[in-house]
Amino acid sequence: MAEKKLGQQTVKFNNPPSIISTASIAGIKEGEGPLRDYYDMVLKDDLFGEESWEKAESKLSRETVLLSLSKANLTPDKIDYLFAGDLLNQIISSSFSARELKIPFFGLYGACSTMTESLSMASMVIDGGYADYAVATTSSHFCSAERQYRFPLEYGTQRPPTAQWTVTGSGAAVLAKNGNGPYVKFVTTGRVMDFGVKDANNMGAAMVPAAADTILRHFKDTGLSPKDYDLIATGDLGELGGELIKDVVAKEGYDMGSKYTDCGIEVYDTEKQIDVNAGGSGCGCSAITFCGYIYDQLVKKNLGRVLLVSTGALLSPTSSLQGESIPGIAHAVTIEMG
Amino acid sequence: MEKKAEKNISNDFSKMVNEKNPESTLLKDCILAFVIGGLICDVGQFFMNLFLSYGVSNDDIGYYVAAIMVFLGAFLTGIGVYDDIAKYAGAGTVVPITGFANSIVAPAMEFKNEGYVFGIGGKMFVIAGPVLVYGVSSSVIVGLIYYFLMR
């Protein structure tokens, strides 16, 4: 068996990479949410001074990376690899951002699971000895996602209660070989799971099987259990998915209880903010929540060990129209201060 | 064996999803659709009465009112209000002709960045297109039936 492999799907790092800085930029609606104080910057204009939503998202991605680097006193030329992805066709937000950044670039597509996907890849590259510094980042924008996946913004529609709201925001994390933590200890790479949910307005539920599979596999591979964690956060299962996953995981004998939360529930005030219905979604959802709130709490040692499980729905408008169900994916990353 | 186990989990899961799935607030939605849709019709009726009082003939009145309502739908879409009303009204804003205007103006605004030809021109009818295709087709069929049976 591979030297650093643990169980079936998990990697244990011998030289855990340190997340030396993070940055998060959030949109207007997110800036009104309960985690607003933890973002580095909140947009005053969702176009970010650009002409189109796509350009705005790309700028969001680029500015977040630059901000995370400046917080670590680094410049793009010091970075060995950039791992980035987003929701748009051909991941243009990330590639066009990489065009300006000039950092060697691996483009990723994991839908909304991209935050932990990029963290996983960056960590493996550093622990493997291929890099001193790597950046993991992802972004999403409500307006660019809406026009690609759903309807034009001004088109009058009603959103069902299970619908989630795509987060406008970007998060970036700078990982280094040496640093004072927090450290990435384990990575559990998910399998694509599909239990036949077809409703694109109920993506939270569609991603639950994948998230549950990855979380259970993580516990089995590492021998850890929910009590070893201070926080277990899924990416964007929303309110319905969040309830479902607790039940599914508990059925297998792991009670996550109050340790569990979902970034999609935390990022908005679902009671007060209109339209967010079942919570947030999108790559930016777990990105700004992790790079903002969770990282801050880790550094302040309010949280000791966190399991971040970003969740992705791997559908496209074409696959939905052709009657395909929604495959899900989830990657788990253990981050701890110790 | 493992396939079978997975199928069981999958069935259990569908049950759980259906149990926990929150219901749409059907009654409230219906009432809101009725009231707001009705108000839109009142506006139409108002203009109809107005034009009638100016002596527009009964045959032409439909064109006048339709033009006004389409304009209002397009205008409210343009200033970004129509979708805010639709959040509450649902079918109440979709069914009247103002909804048709909204379905054409909204993509035209949205895809302007992709240029006037392939953006606005190509995407303008993404939502209204199917309505036009099947609306026109079915009216042709009904017309033919009428022609042969009722002539």
JSON list of N, CA and C in Angstrom, two decimals, chain A residues 152 154-157, chain B residues 40 65-78 82-83 86 90-109 123-136:
[
{"chain": "A", "resi": 152, "resn": "PRO", "atom": "N", "xyz": [-32.60, 34.14, -16.94]},
{"chain": "A", "resi": 152, "resn": "PRO", "atom": "CA", "xyz": [-32.06, 35.50, -16.83]},
{"chain": "A", "resi": 152, "resn": "PRO", "atom": "C", "xyz": [-32.53, 36.15, -15.52]},
{"chain": "A", "resi": 154, "resn": "GLU", "atom": "N", "xyz": [-33.75, 39.03, -14.60]},
{"chain": "A", "resi": 154, "resn": "GLU", "atom": "CA", "xyz": [-34.97, 39.82, -14.50]},
{"chain": "A", "resi": 154, "resn": "GLU", "atom": "C", "xyz": [-36.22, 39.00, -14.84]},
{"chain": "A", "resi": 155, "resn": "TYR", "atom": "N", "xyz": [-36.03, 37.72, -15.18]},
{"chain": "A", "resi": 155, "resn": "TYR", "atom": "CA", "xyz": [-37.19, 36.89, -15.50]},
{"chain": "A", "resi": 155, "resn": "TYR", "atom": "C", "xyz": [-37.93, 36.56, -14.21]},
{"chain": "A", "resi": 156, "resn": "GLY", "atom": "N", "xyz": [-39.26, 36.73, -14.25]},
{"chain": "A", "resi": 156, "resn": "GLY", "atom": "CA", "xyz": [-40.05, 36.57, -13.03]},
{"chain": "A", "resi": 156, "resn": "GLY", "atom": "C", "xyz": [-40.38, 35.11, -12.74]},
{"chain": "A", "resi": 157, "resn": "THR", "atom": "N", "xyz": [-39.74, 34.53, -11.73]},
{"chain": "A", "resi": 157, "resn": "THR", "atom": "CA", "xyz": [-40.05, 33.16, -11.33]},
{"chain": "A", "resi": 157, "resn": "THR", "atom": "C", "xyz": [-40.15, 33.07, -9.82]},
{"chain": "B", "resi": 40, "resn": "ILE", "atom": "N", "xyz": [-53.47, 42.86, -12.38]},
{"chain": "B", "resi": 40, "resn": "ILE", "atom": "CA", "xyz": [-52.93, 43.14, -13.72]},
{"chain": "B", "resi": 40, "resn": "ILE", "atom": "C", "xyz": [-54.09, 43.20, -14.73]},
{"chain": "B", "resi": 65, "resn": "VAL", "atom": "N", "xyz": [-55.06, 47.47, -26.14]},
{"chain": "B", "resi": 65, "resn": "VAL", "atom": "CA", "xyz": [-54.80, 47.04, -24.76]},
{"chain": "B", "resi": 65, "resn": "VAL", "atom": "C", "xyz": [-53.56, 46.14, -24.69]},
{"chain": "B", "resi": 66, "resn": "ALA", "atom": "N", "xyz": [-53.43, 45.22, -25.67]},
{"chain": "B", "resi": 66, "resn": "ALA", "atom": "CA", "xyz": [-52.27, 44.33, -25.68]},
{"chain": "B", "resi": 66, "resn": "ALA", "atom": "C", "xyz": [-50.98, 45.14, -25.77]},
{"chain": "B", "resi": 67, "resn": "ALA", "atom": "N", "xyz": [-50.99, 46.16, -26.63]},
{"chain": "B", "resi": 67, "resn": "ALA", "atom": "CA", "xyz": [-49.79, 46.98, -26.80]},
{"chain": "B", "resi": 67, "resn": "ALA", "atom": "C", "xyz": [-49.42, 47.66, -25.50]},
{"chain": "B", "resi": 68, "resn": "ILE", "atom": "N", "xyz": [-50.41, 48.21, -24.82]},
{"chain": "B", "resi": 68, "resn": "ILE", "atom": "CA", "xyz": [-50.17, 48.90, -23.55]},
{"chain": "B", "resi": 68, "resn": "ILE", "atom": "C", "xyz": [-49.62, 47.91, -22.50]},
{"chain": "B", "resi": 69, "resn": "MET", "atom": "N", "xyz": [-50.24, 46.75, -22.39]},
{"chain": "B", "resi": 69, "resn": "MET", "atom": "CA", "xyz": [-49.84, 45.78, -21.36]},
{"chain": "B", "resi": 69, "resn": "MET", "atom": "C", "xyz": [-48.45, 45.22, -21.64]},
{"chain": "B", "resi": 70, "resn": "VAL", "atom": "N", "xyz": [-48.15, 44.97, -22.92]},
{"chain": "B", "resi": 70, "resn": "VAL", "atom": "CA", "xyz": [-46.81, 44.50, -23.27]},
{"chain": "B", "resi": 70, "resn": "VAL", "atom": "C", "xyz": [-45.78, 45.57, -22.90]},
{"chain": "B", "resi": 71, "resn": "PHE", "atom": "N", "xyz": [-46.14, 46.83, -23.21]},
{"chain": "B", "resi": 71, "resn": "PHE", "atom": "CA", "xyz": [-45.22, 47.90, -22.85]},
{"chain": "B", "resi": 71, "resn": "PHE", "atom": "C", "xyz": [-44.99, 47.93, -21.34]},
{"chain": "B", "resi": 72, "resn": "LEU", "atom": "N", "xyz": [-46.07, 47.84, -20.57]},
{"chain": "B", "resi": 72, "resn": "LEU", "atom": "CA", "xyz": [-45.94, 47.90, -19.11]},
{"chain": "B", "resi": 72, "resn": "LEU", "atom": "C", "xyz": [-45.07, 46.75, -18.59]},
{"chain": "B", "resi": 73, "resn": "GLY", "atom": "N", "xyz": [-45.30, 45.54, -19.13]},
{"chain": "B", "resi": 73, "resn": "GLY", "atom": "CA", "xyz": [-44.49, 44.38, -18.72]},
{"chain": "B", "resi": 73, "resn": "GLY", "atom": "C", "xyz": [-43.03, 44.59, -19.04]},
{"chain": "B", "resi": 74, "resn": "ALA", "atom": "N", "xyz": [-42.76, 45.08, -20.24]},
{"chain": "B", "resi": 74, "resn": "ALA", "atom": "CA", "xyz": [-41.38, 45.31, -20.66]},
{"chain": "B", "resi": 74, "resn": "ALA", "atom": "C", "xyz": [-40.74, 46.41, -19.81]},
{"chain": "B", "resi": 75, "resn": "PHE", "atom": "N", "xyz": [-41.52, 47.46, -19.55]},
{"chain": "B", "resi": 75, "resn": "PHE", "atom": "CA", "xyz": [-40.98, 48.59, -18.78]},
{"chain": "B", "resi": 75, "resn": "PHE", "atom": "C", "xyz": [-40.63, 48.16, -17.35]},
{"chain": "B", "resi": 76, "resn": "LEU", "atom": "N", "xyz": [-41.55, 47.44, -16.73]},
{"chain": "B", "resi": 76, "resn": "LEU", "atom": "CA", "xyz": [-41.30, 47.00, -15.35]},
{"chain": "B", "resi": 76, "resn": "LEU", "atom": "C", "xyz": [-40.12, 46.01, -15.29]},
{"chain": "B", "resi": 77, "resn": "THR", "atom": "N", "xyz": [-39.95, 45.22, -16.35]},
{"chain": "B", "resi": 77, "resn": "THR", "atom": "CA", "xyz": [-38.78, 44.34, -16.42]},
{"chain": "B", "resi": 77, "resn": "THR", "atom": "C", "xyz": [-37.51, 45.18, -16.53]},
{"chain": "B", "resi": 78, "resn": "GLY", "atom": "N", "xyz": [-37.57, 46.17, -17.41]},
{"chain": "B", "resi": 78, "resn": "GLY", "atom": "CA", "xyz": [-36.41, 47.02, -17.67]},
{"chain": "B", "resi": 78, "resn": "GLY", "atom": "C", "xyz": [-35.92, 47.74, -16.43]},
{"chain": "B", "resi": 82, "resn": "TYR", "atom": "N", "xyz": [-40.31, 43.81, -12.23]},
{"chain": "B", "resi": 82, "resn": "TYR", "atom": "CA", "xyz": [-41.23, 42.72, -12.55]},
{"chain": "B", "resi": 82, "resn": "TYR", "atom": "C", "xyz": [-40.88, 41.43, -11.82]},
{"chain": "B", "resi": 83, "resn": "ASP", "atom": "N", "xyz": [-39.59, 41.09, -11.77]},
{"chain": "B", "resi": 83, "resn": "ASP", "atom": "CA", "xyz": [-39.20, 39.84, -11.10]},
{"chain": "B", "resi": 83, "resn": "ASP", "atom": "C", "xyz": [-39.45, 39.91, -9.59]},
{"chain": "B", "resi": 86, "resn": "ALA", "atom": "N", "xyz": [-42.99, 39.08, -9.24]},
{"chain": "B", "resi": 86, "resn": "ALA", "atom": "CA", "xyz": [-43.21, 37.67, -9.59]},
{"chain": "B", "resi": 86, "resn": "ALA", "atom": "C", "xyz": [-42.84, 36.72, -8.45]},
{"chain": "B", "resi": 90, "resn": "GLY", "atom": "N", "xyz": [-46.04, 34.57, -8.66]},
{"chain": "B", "resi": 90, "resn": "GLY", "atom": "CA", "xyz": [-45.95, 33.30, -9.38]},
{"chain": "B", "resi": 90, "resn": "GLY", "atom": "C", "xyz": [-46.72, 33.33, -10.68]},
{"chain": "B", "resi": 91, "resn": "ALA", "atom": "N", "xyz": [-47.66, 32.41, -10.81]},
{"chain": "B", "resi": 91, "resn": "ALA", "atom": "CA", "xyz": [-48.43, 32.32, -12.05]},
{"chain": "B", "resi": 91, "resn": "ALA", "atom": "C", "xyz": [-49.19, 33.61, -12.34]},
{"chain": "B", "resi": 92, "resn": "GLY", "atom": "N", "xyz": [-49.48, 34.38, -11.30]},
{"chain": "B", "resi": 92, "resn": "GLY", "atom": "CA", "xyz": [-50.21, 35.63, -11.48]},
{"chain": "B", "resi": 92, "resn": "GLY", "atom": "C", "xyz": [-49.49, 36.61, -12.38]},
{"chain": "B", "resi": 93, "resn": "THR", "atom": "N", "xyz": [-48.16, 36.54, -12.43]},
{"chain": "B", "resi": 93, "resn": "THR", "atom": "CA", "xyz": [-47.41, 37.41, -13.33]},
{"chain": "B", "resi": 93, "resn": "THR", "atom": "C", "xyz": [-46.95, 36.68, -14.59]},
{"chain": "B", "resi": 94, "resn": "VAL", "atom": "N", "xyz": [-47.03, 35.35, -14.59]},
{"chain": "B", "resi": 94, "resn": "VAL", "atom": "CA", "xyz": [-46.59, 34.60, -15.76]},
{"chain": "B", "resi": 94, "resn": "VAL", "atom": "C", "xyz": [-47.69, 34.56, -16.83]},
{"chain": "B", "resi": 95, "resn": "VAL", "atom": "N", "xyz": [-48.92, 34.32, -16.38]},
{"chain": "B", "resi": 95, "resn": "VAL", "atom": "CA", "xyz": [-50.01, 34.06, -17.33]},
{"chain": "B", "resi": 95, "resn": "VAL", "atom": "C", "xyz": [-50.44, 35.29, -18.14]},
{"chain": "B", "resi": 96, "resn": "PRO", "atom": "N", "xyz": [-50.61, 36.48, -17.54]},
{"chain": "B", "resi": 96, "resn": "PRO", "atom": "CA", "xyz": [-51.03, 37.63, -18.36]},
{"chain": "B", "resi": 96, "resn": "PRO", "atom": "C", "xyz": [-49.96, 37.97, -19.41]},
{"chain": "B", "resi": 97, "resn": "ILE", "atom": "N", "xyz": [-50.34, 38.75, -20.39]},
{"chain": "B", "resi": 97, "resn": "ILE", "atom": "CA", "xyz": [-49.44, 39.06, -21.50]},
{"chain": "B", "resi": 97, "resn": "ILE", "atom": "C", "xyz": [-48.20, 39.83, -21.02]},
{"chain": "B", "resi": 98, "resn": "THR", "atom": "N", "xyz": [-48.31, 40.47, -19.84]},
{"chain": "B", "resi": 98, "resn": "THR", "atom": "CA", "xyz": [-47.13, 41.15, -19.28]},
{"chain": "B", "resi": 98, "resn": "THR", "atom": "C", "xyz": [-46.01, 40.15, -19.01]},
{"chain": "B", "resi": 99, "resn": "GLY", "atom": "N", "xyz": [-46.39, 38.92, -18.65]},
{"chain": "B", "resi": 99, "resn": "GLY", "atom": "CA", "xyz": [-45.40, 37.88, -18.39]},
{"chain": "B", "resi": 99, "resn": "GLY", "atom": "C", "xyz": [-44.67, 37.47, -19.66]},
{"chain": "B", "resi": 100, "resn": "PHE", "atom": "N", "xyz": [-45.40, 37.51, -20.76]},
{"chain": "B", "resi": 100, "resn": "PHE", "atom": "CA", "xyz": [-44.79, 37.20, -22.05]},
{"chain": "B", "resi": 100, "resn": "PHE", "atom": "C", "xyz": [-43.73, 38.26, -22.39]},
{"chain": "B", "resi": 101, "resn": "ALA", "atom": "N", "xyz": [-44.10, 39.52, -22.16]},
{"chain": "B", "resi": 101, "resn": "ALA", "atom": "CA", "xyz": [-43.14, 40.61, -22.39]},
{"chain": "B", "resi": 101, "resn": "ALA", "atom": "C", "xyz": [-41.91, 40.42, -21.52]},
{"chain": "B", "resi": 102, "resn": "ASN", "atom": "N", "xyz": [-42.15, 40.06, -20.26]},
{"chain": "B", "resi": 102, "resn": "ASN", "atom": "CA", "xyz": [-41.04, 39.85, -19.32]},
{"chain": "B", "resi": 102, "resn": "ASN", "atom": "C", "xyz": [-40.11, 38.74, -19.81]},
{"chain": "B", "resi": 103, "resn": "SER", "atom": "N", "xyz": [-40.70, 37.67, -20.36]},
{"chain": "B", "resi": 103, "resn": "SER", "atom": "CA", "xyz": [-39.88, 36.52, -20.77]},
{"chain": "B", "resi": 103, "resn": "SER", "atom": "C", "xyz": [-39.02, 36.85, -21.98]},
{"chain": "B", "resi": 104, "resn": "ILE", "atom": "N", "xyz": [-39.35, 37.90, -22.71]},
{"chain": "B", "resi": 104, "resn": "ILE", "atom": "CA", "xyz": [-38.52, 38.27, -23.86]},
{"chain": "B", "resi": 104, "resn": "ILE", "atom": "C", "xyz": [-37.52, 39.37, -23.49]},
{"chain": "B", "resi": 105, "resn": "VAL", "atom": "N", "xyz": [-37.99, 40.33, -22.70]},
{"chain": "B", "resi": 105, "resn": "VAL", "atom": "CA", "xyz": [-37.10, 41.44, -22.34]},
{"chain": "B", "resi": 105, "resn": "VAL", "atom": "C", "xyz": [-35.99, 40.98, -21.40]},
{"chain": "B", "resi": 106, "resn": "ALA", "atom": "N", "xyz": [-36.32, 40.07, -20.46]},
{"chain": "B", "resi": 106, "resn": "ALA", "atom": "CA", "xyz": [-35.32, 39.64, -19.48]},
{"chain": "B", "resi": 106, "resn": "ALA", "atom": "C", "xyz": [-34.08, 39.01, -20.16]},
{"chain": "B", "resi": 107, "resn": "PRO", "atom": "N", "xyz": [-34.24, 38.03, -21.06]},
{"chain": "B", "resi": 107, "resn": "PRO", "atom": "CA", "xyz": [-33.04, 37.51, -21.73]},
{"chain": "B", "resi": 107, "resn": "PRO", "atom": "C", "xyz": [-32.37, 38.54, -22.63]},
{"chain": "B", "resi": 108, "resn": "ALA", "atom": "N", "xyz": [-33.16, 39.41, -23.26]},
{"chain": "B", "resi": 108, "resn": "ALA", "atom": "CA", "xyz": [-32.55, 40.43, -24.12]},
{"chain": "B", "resi": 108, "resn": "ALA", "atom": "C", "xyz": [-31.60, 41.30, -23.30]},
{"chain": "B", "resi": 109, "resn": "MET", "atom": "N", "xyz": [-32.02, 41.65, -22.07]},
{"chain": "B", "resi": 109, "resn": "MET", "atom": "CA", "xyz": [-31.16, 42.46, -21.20]},
{"chain": "B", "resi": 109, "resn": "MET", "atom": "C", "xyz": [-29.94, 41.66, -20.76]},
{"chain": "B", "resi": 123, "resn": "LYS", "atom": "N", "xyz": [-30.58, 35.01, -28.16]},
{"chain": "B", "resi": 123, "resn": "LYS", "atom": "CA", "xyz": [-31.07, 34.50, -26.86]},
{"chain": "B", "resi": 123, "resn": "LYS", "atom": "C", "xyz": [-32.41, 35.10, -26.44]},
{"chain": "B", "resi": 124, "resn": "MET", "atom": "N", "xyz": [-32.90, 36.08, -27.22]},
{"chain": "B", "resi": 124, "resn": "MET", "atom": "CA", "xyz": [-34.11, 36.81, -26.84]},
{"chain": "B", "resi": 124, "resn": "MET", "atom": "C", "xyz": [-35.30, 35.87, -26.59]},
{"chain": "B", "resi": 125, "resn": "PHE", "atom": "N", "xyz": [-35.38, 34.81, -27.40]},
{"chain": "B", "resi": 125, "resn": "PHE", "atom": "CA", "xyz": [-36.56, 33.94, -27.32]},
{"chain": "B", "resi": 125, "resn": "PHE", "atom": "C", "xyz": [-36.28, 32.62, -26.61]},
{"chain": "B", "resi": 126, "resn": "VAL", "atom": "N", "xyz": [-35.22, 32.55, -25.78]},
{"chain": "B", "resi": 126, "resn": "VAL", "atom": "CA", "xyz": [-34.92, 31.27, -25.12]},
{"chain": "B", "resi": 126, "resn": "VAL", "atom": "C", "xyz": [-36.08, 30.79, -24.26]},
{"chain": "B", "resi": 127, "resn": "ILE", "atom": "N", "xyz": [-36.79, 31.72, -23.64]},
{"chain": "B", "resi": 127, "resn": "ILE", "atom": "CA", "xyz": [-37.90, 31.29, -22.78]},
{"chain": "B", "resi": 127, "resn": "ILE", "atom": "C", "xyz": [-39.21, 31.33, -23.56]},
{"chain": "B", "resi": 128, "resn": "ALA", "atom": "N", "xyz": [-39.40, 32.40, -24.34]},
{"chain": "B", "resi": 128, "resn": "ALA", "atom": "CA", "xyz": [-40.68, 32.55, -25.06]},
{"chain": "B", "resi": 128, "resn": "ALA", "atom": "C", "xyz": [-40.73, 31.66, -26.29]},
{"chain": "B", "resi": 129, "resn": "GLY", "atom": "N", "xyz": [-39.57, 31.25, -26.79]},
{"chain": "B", "resi": 129, "resn": "GLY", "atom": "CA", "xyz": [-39.50, 30.46, -28.02]},
{"chain": "B", "resi": 129, "resn": "GLY", "atom": "C", "xyz": [-40.44, 29.26, -28.03]},
{"chain": "B", "resi": 130, "resn": "PRO", "atom": "N", "xyz": [-40.35, 28.37, -27.01]},
{"chain": "B", "resi": 130, "resn": "PRO", "atom": "CA", "xyz": [-41.23, 27.20, -27.00]},
{"chain": "B", "resi": 130, "resn": "PRO", "atom": "C", "xyz": [-42.72, 27.58, -27.02]},
{"chain": "B", "resi": 131, "resn": "VAL", "atom": "N", "xyz": [-43.05, 28.67, -26.31]},
{"chain": "B", "resi": 131, "resn": "VAL", "atom": "CA", "xyz": [-44.45, 29.12, -26.28]},
{"chain": "B", "resi": 131, "resn": "VAL", "atom": "C", "xyz": [-44.89, 29.50, -27.69]},
{"chain": "B", "resi": 132, "resn": "LEU", "atom": "N", "xyz": [-44.00, 30.21, -28.39]},
{"chain": "B", "resi": 132, "resn": "LEU", "atom": "CA", "xyz": [-44.34, 30.63, -29.75]},
{"chain": "B", "resi": 132, "resn": "LEU", "atom": "C", "xyz": [-44.48, 29.43, -30.67]},
{"chain": "B", "resi": 133, "resn": "VAL", "atom": "N", "xyz": [-43.51, 28.52, -30.61]},
{"chain": "B", "resi": 133, "resn": "VAL", "atom": "CA", "xyz": [-43.50, 27.35, -31.49]},
{"chain": "B", "resi": 133, "resn": "VAL", "atom": "C", "xyz": [-44.80, 26.56, -31.33]},
{"chain": "B", "resi": 134, "resn": "TYR", "atom": "N", "xyz": [-45.12, 26.23, -30.07]},
{"chain": "B", "resi": 134, "resn": "TYR", "atom": "CA", "xyz": [-46.29, 25.38, -29.86]},
{"chain": "B", "resi": 134, "resn": "TYR", "atom": "C", "xyz": [-47.58, 26.18, -29.93]},
{"chain": "B", "resi": 135, "resn": "GLY", "atom": "N", "xyz": [-47.52, 27.47, -29.59]},
{"chain": "B", "resi": 135, "resn": "GLY", "atom": "CA", "xyz": [-48.70, 28.32, -29.72]},
{"chain": "B", "resi": 135, "resn": "GLY", "atom": "C", "xyz": [-49.10, 28.44, -31.18]},
{"chain": "B", "resi": 136, "resn": "VAL", "atom": "N", "xyz": [-48.10, 28.76, -32.03]},
{"chain": "B", "resi": 136, "resn": "VAL", "atom": "CA", "xyz": [-48.38, 28.94, -33.45]},
{"chain": "B", "resi": 136, "resn": "VAL", "atom": "C", "xyz": [-48.81, 27.60, -34.07]}
]
